[in-house]
Short mmCIF file of N, CA and C in Angstrom, two decimals:
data_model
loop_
_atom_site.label_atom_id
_atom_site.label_comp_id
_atom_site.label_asym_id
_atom_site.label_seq_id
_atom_site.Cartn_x
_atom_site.Cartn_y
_atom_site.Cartn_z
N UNK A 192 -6.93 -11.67 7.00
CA UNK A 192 -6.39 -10.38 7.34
C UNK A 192 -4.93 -10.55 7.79
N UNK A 193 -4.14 -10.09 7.04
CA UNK A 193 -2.72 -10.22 7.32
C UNK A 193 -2.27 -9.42 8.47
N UNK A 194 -1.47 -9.93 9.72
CA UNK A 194 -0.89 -8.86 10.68
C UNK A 194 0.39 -8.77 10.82
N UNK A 195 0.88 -8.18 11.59
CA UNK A 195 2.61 -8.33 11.45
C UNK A 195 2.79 -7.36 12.90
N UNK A 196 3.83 -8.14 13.38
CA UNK A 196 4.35 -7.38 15.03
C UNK A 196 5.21 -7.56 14.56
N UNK A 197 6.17 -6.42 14.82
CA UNK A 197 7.42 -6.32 16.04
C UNK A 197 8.32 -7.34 16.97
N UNK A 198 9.27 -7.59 17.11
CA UNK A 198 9.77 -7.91 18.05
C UNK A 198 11.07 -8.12 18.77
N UNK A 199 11.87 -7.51 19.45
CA UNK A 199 12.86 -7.55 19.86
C UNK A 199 13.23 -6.26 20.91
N UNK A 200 14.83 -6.50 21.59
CA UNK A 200 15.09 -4.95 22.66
C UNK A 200 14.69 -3.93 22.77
N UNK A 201 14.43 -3.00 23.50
CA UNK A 201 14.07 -1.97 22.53
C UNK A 201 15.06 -0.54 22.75
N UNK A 202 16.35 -1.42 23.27
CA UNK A 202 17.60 -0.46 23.89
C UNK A 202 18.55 -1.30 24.01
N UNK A 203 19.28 -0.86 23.03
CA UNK A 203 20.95 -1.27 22.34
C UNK A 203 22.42 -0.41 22.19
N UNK A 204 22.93 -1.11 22.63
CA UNK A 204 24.15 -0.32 22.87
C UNK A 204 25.38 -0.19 21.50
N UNK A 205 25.53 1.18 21.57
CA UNK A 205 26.21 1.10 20.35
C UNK A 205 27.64 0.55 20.06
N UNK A 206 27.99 0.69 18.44
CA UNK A 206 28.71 -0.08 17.98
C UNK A 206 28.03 -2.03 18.34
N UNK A 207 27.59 -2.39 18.95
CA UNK A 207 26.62 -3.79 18.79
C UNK A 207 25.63 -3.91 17.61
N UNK A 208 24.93 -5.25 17.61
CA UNK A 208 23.85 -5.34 16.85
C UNK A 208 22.66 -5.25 17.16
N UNK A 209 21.83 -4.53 16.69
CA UNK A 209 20.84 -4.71 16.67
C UNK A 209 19.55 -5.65 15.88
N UNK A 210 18.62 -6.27 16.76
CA UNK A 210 17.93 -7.87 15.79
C UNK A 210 16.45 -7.73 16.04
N UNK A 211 15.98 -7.66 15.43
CA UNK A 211 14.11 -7.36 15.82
C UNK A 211 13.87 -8.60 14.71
N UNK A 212 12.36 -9.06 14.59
CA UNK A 212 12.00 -10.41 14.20
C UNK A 212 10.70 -9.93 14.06
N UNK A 213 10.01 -10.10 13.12
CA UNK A 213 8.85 -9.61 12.64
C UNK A 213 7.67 -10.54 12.54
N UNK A 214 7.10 -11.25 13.28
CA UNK A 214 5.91 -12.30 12.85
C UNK A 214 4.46 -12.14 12.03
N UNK A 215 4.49 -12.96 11.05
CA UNK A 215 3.12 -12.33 10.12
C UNK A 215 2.62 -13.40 10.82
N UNK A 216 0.68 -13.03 10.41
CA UNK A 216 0.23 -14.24 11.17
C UNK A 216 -1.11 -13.56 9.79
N UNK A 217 -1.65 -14.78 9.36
CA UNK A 217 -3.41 -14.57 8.37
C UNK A 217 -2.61 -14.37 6.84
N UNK A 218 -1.59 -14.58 6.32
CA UNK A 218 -0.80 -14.45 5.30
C UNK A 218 0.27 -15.09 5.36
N UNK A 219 1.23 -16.23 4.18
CA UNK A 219 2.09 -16.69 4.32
C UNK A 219 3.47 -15.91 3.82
N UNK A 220 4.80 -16.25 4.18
CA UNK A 220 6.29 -15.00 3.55
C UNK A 220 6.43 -15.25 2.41
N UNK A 221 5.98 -16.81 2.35
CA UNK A 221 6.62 -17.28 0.68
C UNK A 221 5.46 -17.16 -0.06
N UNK A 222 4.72 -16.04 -0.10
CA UNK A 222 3.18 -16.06 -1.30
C UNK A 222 4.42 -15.45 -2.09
N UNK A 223 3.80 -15.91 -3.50
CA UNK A 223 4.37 -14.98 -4.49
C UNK A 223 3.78 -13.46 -5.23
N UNK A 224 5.07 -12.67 -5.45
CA UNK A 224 4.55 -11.19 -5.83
C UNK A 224 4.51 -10.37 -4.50
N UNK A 225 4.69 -11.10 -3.29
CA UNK A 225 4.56 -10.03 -2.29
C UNK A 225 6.37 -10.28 -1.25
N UNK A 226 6.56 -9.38 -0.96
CA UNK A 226 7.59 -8.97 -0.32
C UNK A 226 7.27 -8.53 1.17
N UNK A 227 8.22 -8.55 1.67
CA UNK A 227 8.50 -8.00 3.38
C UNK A 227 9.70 -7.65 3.84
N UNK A 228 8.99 -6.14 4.12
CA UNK A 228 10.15 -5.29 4.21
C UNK A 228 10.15 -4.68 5.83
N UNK A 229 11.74 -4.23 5.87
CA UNK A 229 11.80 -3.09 7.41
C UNK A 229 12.09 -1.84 6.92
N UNK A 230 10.44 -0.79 7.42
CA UNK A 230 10.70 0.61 7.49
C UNK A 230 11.47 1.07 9.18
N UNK A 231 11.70 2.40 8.76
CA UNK A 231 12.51 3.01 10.11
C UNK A 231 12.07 4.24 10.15
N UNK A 232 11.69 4.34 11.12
CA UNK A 232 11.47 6.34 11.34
C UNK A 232 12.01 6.75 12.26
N UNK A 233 13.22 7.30 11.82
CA UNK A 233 13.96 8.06 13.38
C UNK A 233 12.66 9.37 13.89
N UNK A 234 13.42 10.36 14.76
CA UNK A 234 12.39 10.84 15.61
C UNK A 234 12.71 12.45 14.97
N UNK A 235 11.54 13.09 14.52
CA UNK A 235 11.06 13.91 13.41
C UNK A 235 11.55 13.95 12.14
N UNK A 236 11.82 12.48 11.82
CA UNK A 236 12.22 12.62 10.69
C UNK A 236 11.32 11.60 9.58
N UNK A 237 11.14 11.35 8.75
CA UNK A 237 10.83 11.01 7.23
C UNK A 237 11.10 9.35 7.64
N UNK A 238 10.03 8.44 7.37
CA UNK A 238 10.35 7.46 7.14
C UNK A 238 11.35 6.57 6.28
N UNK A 239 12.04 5.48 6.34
CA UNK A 239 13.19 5.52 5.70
C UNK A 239 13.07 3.85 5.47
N UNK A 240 12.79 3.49 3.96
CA UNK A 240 12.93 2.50 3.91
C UNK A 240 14.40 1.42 4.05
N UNK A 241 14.79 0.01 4.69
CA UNK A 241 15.86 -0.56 5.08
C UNK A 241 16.17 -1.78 4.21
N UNK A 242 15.00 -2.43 3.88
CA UNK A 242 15.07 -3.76 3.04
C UNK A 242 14.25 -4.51 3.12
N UNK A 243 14.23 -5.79 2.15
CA UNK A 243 12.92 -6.83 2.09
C UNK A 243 13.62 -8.04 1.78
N UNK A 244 12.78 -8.64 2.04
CA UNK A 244 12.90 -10.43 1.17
C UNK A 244 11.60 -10.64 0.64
N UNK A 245 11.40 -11.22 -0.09
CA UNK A 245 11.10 -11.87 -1.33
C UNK A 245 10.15 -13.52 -1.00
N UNK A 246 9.56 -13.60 -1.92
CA UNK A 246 9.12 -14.93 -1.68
C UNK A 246 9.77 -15.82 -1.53
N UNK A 247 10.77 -15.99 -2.68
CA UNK A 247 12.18 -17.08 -2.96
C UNK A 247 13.17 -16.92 -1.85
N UNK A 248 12.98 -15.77 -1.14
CA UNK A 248 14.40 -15.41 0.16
C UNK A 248 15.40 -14.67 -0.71
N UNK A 249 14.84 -14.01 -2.01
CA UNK A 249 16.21 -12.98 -1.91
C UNK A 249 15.73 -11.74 -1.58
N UNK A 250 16.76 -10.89 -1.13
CA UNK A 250 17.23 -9.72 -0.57
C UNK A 250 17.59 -8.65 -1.08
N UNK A 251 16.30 -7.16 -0.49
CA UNK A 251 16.56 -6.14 -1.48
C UNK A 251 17.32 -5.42 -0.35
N UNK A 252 17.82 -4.00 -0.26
CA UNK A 252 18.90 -3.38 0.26
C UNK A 252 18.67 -2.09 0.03
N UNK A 253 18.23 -0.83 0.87
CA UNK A 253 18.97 0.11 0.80
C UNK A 253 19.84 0.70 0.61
N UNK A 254 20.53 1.07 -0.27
CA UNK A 254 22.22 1.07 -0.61
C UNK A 254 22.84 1.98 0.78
N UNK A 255 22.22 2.97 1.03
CA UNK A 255 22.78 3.52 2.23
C UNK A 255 23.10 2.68 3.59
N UNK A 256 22.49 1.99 3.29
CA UNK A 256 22.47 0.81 4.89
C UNK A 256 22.69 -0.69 4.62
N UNK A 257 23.07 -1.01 3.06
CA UNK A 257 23.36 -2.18 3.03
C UNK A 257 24.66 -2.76 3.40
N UNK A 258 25.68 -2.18 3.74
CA UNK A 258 27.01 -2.38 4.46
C UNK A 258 26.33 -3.33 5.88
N UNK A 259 25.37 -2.79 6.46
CA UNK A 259 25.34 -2.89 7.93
C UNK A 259 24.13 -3.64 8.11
N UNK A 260 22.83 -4.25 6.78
CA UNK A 260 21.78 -4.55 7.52
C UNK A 260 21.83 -6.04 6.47
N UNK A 261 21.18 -6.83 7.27
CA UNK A 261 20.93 -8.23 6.53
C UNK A 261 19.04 -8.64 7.40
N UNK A 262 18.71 -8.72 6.14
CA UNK A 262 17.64 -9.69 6.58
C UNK A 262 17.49 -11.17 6.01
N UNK A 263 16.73 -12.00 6.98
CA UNK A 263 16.44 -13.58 6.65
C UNK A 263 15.07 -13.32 7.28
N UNK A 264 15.44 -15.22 6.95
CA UNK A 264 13.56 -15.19 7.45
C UNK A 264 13.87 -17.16 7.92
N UNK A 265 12.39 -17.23 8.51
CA UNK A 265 12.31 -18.80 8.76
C UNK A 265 10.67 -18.78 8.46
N UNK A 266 10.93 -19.57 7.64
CA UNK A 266 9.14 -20.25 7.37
C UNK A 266 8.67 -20.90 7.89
N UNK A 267 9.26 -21.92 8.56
CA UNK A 267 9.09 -22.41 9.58
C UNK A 267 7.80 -21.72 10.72
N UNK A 268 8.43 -20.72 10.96
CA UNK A 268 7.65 -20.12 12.07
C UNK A 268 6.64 -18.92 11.17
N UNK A 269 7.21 -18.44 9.61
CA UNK A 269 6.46 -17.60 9.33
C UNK A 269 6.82 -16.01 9.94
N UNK A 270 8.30 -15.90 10.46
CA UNK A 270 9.09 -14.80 10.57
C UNK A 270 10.24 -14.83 9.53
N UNK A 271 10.73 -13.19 9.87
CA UNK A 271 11.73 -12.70 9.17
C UNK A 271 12.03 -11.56 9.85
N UNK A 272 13.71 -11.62 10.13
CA UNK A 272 14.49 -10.59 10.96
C UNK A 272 15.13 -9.81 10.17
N UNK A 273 15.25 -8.54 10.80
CA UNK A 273 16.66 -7.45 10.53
C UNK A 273 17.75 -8.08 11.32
N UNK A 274 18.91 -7.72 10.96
CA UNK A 274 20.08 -7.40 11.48
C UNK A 274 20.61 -5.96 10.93
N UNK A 275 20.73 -5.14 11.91
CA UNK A 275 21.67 -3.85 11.56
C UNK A 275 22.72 -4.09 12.45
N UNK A 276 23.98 -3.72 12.22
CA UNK A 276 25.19 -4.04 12.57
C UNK A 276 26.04 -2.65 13.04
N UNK A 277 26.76 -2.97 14.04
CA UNK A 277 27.58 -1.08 14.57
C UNK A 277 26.79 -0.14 14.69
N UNK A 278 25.65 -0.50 15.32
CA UNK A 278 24.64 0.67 15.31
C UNK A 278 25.11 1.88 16.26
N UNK A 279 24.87 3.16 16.23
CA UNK A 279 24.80 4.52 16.60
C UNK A 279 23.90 4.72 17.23
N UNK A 280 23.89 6.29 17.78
CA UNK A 280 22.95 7.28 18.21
C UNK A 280 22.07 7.29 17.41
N UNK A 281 22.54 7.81 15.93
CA UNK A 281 21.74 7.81 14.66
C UNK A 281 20.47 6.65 14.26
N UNK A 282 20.93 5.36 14.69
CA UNK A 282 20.13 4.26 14.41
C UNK A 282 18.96 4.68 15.11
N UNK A 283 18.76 5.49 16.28
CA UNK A 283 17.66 5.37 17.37
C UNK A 283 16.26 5.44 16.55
N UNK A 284 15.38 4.60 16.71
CA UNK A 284 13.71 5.55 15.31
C UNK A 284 12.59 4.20 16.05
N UNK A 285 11.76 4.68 15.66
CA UNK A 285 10.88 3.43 15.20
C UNK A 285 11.14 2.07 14.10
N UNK A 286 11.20 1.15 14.28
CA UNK A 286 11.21 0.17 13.66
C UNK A 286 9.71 -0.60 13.03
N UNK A 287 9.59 -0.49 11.68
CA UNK A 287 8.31 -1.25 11.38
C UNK A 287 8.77 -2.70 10.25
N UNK A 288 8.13 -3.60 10.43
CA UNK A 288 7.94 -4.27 8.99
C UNK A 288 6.76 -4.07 8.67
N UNK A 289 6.54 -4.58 7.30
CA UNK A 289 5.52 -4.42 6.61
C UNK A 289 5.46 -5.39 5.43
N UNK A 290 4.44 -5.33 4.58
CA UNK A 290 4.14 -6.25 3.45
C UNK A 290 3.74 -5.48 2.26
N UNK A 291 4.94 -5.85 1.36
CA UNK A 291 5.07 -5.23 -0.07
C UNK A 291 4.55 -5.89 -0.62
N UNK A 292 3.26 -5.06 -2.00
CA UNK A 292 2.34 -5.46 -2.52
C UNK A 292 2.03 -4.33 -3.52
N UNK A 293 2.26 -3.86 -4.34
CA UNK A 293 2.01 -2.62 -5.06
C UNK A 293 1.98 -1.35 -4.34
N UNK A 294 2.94 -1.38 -2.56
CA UNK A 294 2.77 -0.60 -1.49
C UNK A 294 3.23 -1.05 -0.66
N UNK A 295 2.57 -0.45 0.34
CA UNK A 295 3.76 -1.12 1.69
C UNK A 295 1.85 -0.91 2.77
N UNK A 296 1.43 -2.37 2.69
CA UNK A 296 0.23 -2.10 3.60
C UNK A 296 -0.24 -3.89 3.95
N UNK A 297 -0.04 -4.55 4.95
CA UNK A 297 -0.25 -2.98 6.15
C UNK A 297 1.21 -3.03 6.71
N UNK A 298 1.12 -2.46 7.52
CA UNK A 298 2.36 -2.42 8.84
C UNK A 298 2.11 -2.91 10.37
N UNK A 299 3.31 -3.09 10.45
CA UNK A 299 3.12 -3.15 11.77
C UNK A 299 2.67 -2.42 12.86
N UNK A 300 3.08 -2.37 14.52
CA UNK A 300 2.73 -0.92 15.10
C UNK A 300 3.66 -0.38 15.44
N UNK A 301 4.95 -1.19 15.27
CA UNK A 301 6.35 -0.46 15.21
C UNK A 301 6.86 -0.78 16.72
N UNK A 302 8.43 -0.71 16.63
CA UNK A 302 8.69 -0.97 17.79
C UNK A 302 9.96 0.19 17.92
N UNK A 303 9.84 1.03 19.10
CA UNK A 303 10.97 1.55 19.24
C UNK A 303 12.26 1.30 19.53
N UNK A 304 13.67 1.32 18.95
CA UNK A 304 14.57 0.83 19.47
C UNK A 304 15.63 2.29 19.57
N UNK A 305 15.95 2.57 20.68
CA UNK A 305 17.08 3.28 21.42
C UNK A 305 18.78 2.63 21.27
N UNK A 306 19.26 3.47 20.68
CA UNK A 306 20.83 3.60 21.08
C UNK A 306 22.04 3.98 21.81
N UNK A 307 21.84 3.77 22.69
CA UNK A 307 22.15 4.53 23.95
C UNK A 307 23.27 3.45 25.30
N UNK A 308 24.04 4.15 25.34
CA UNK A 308 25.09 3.42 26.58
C UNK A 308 24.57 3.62 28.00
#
């Protein structure tokens, strides 16, 4: 059974970065055919997909947010982080990863992160 948390601040100050780190645990990053990605849900709004990596470690992108977001990963430990960069008010949402597979299942339980001075 594959799981996946969350993890990082959960209140960031803008124009800074923001870094959350996602740990799978019952599934490995580098299986092939499956991906891992960061969803975002600001607050009443529409979930919003951000980006993934890949088995091999390459990197898909939201074009709207690829200026500002980078993800990696370490196999090592069997994580993989966001970086969003100059974050805003706007950035404020839920943060999820998840595991791409003909879908996006499962997810995490999300972690809230605030933008706020």
């Amino acid at each position: 059974q594959v799981q996946l948390q969350e993890s990082g601040p959960g209140l960031v100050k803008p124009s800074e970065t923001l870094s959350l780190t996602c740990t799978v645990s019952g599934g490995s990053i580098t299986t092939n055919s499956v991906v891992w990605g960061w969803i975002r849900q600001p607050p009443g709004k529409e979930p919003e997909w951000m980006g993934a990596i890949d088995a091999s470690g390459t990197t898909y992108y939201n074009p709207s947010l690829k200026s500002r977001t980078s993800i990696s990963r370490d196999t090592s430990k069997n994580q993989f982080t966001l970086q969003l960069s100059s974050v805003a008010p706007r950035d404020t949402a839920v943060y999820y990863c998840a595991r791409g597979s003909q879908g996006w299942s499962p997810w995490g339980k999300g972690t809230l992160v605030t933008v706020s001075s």
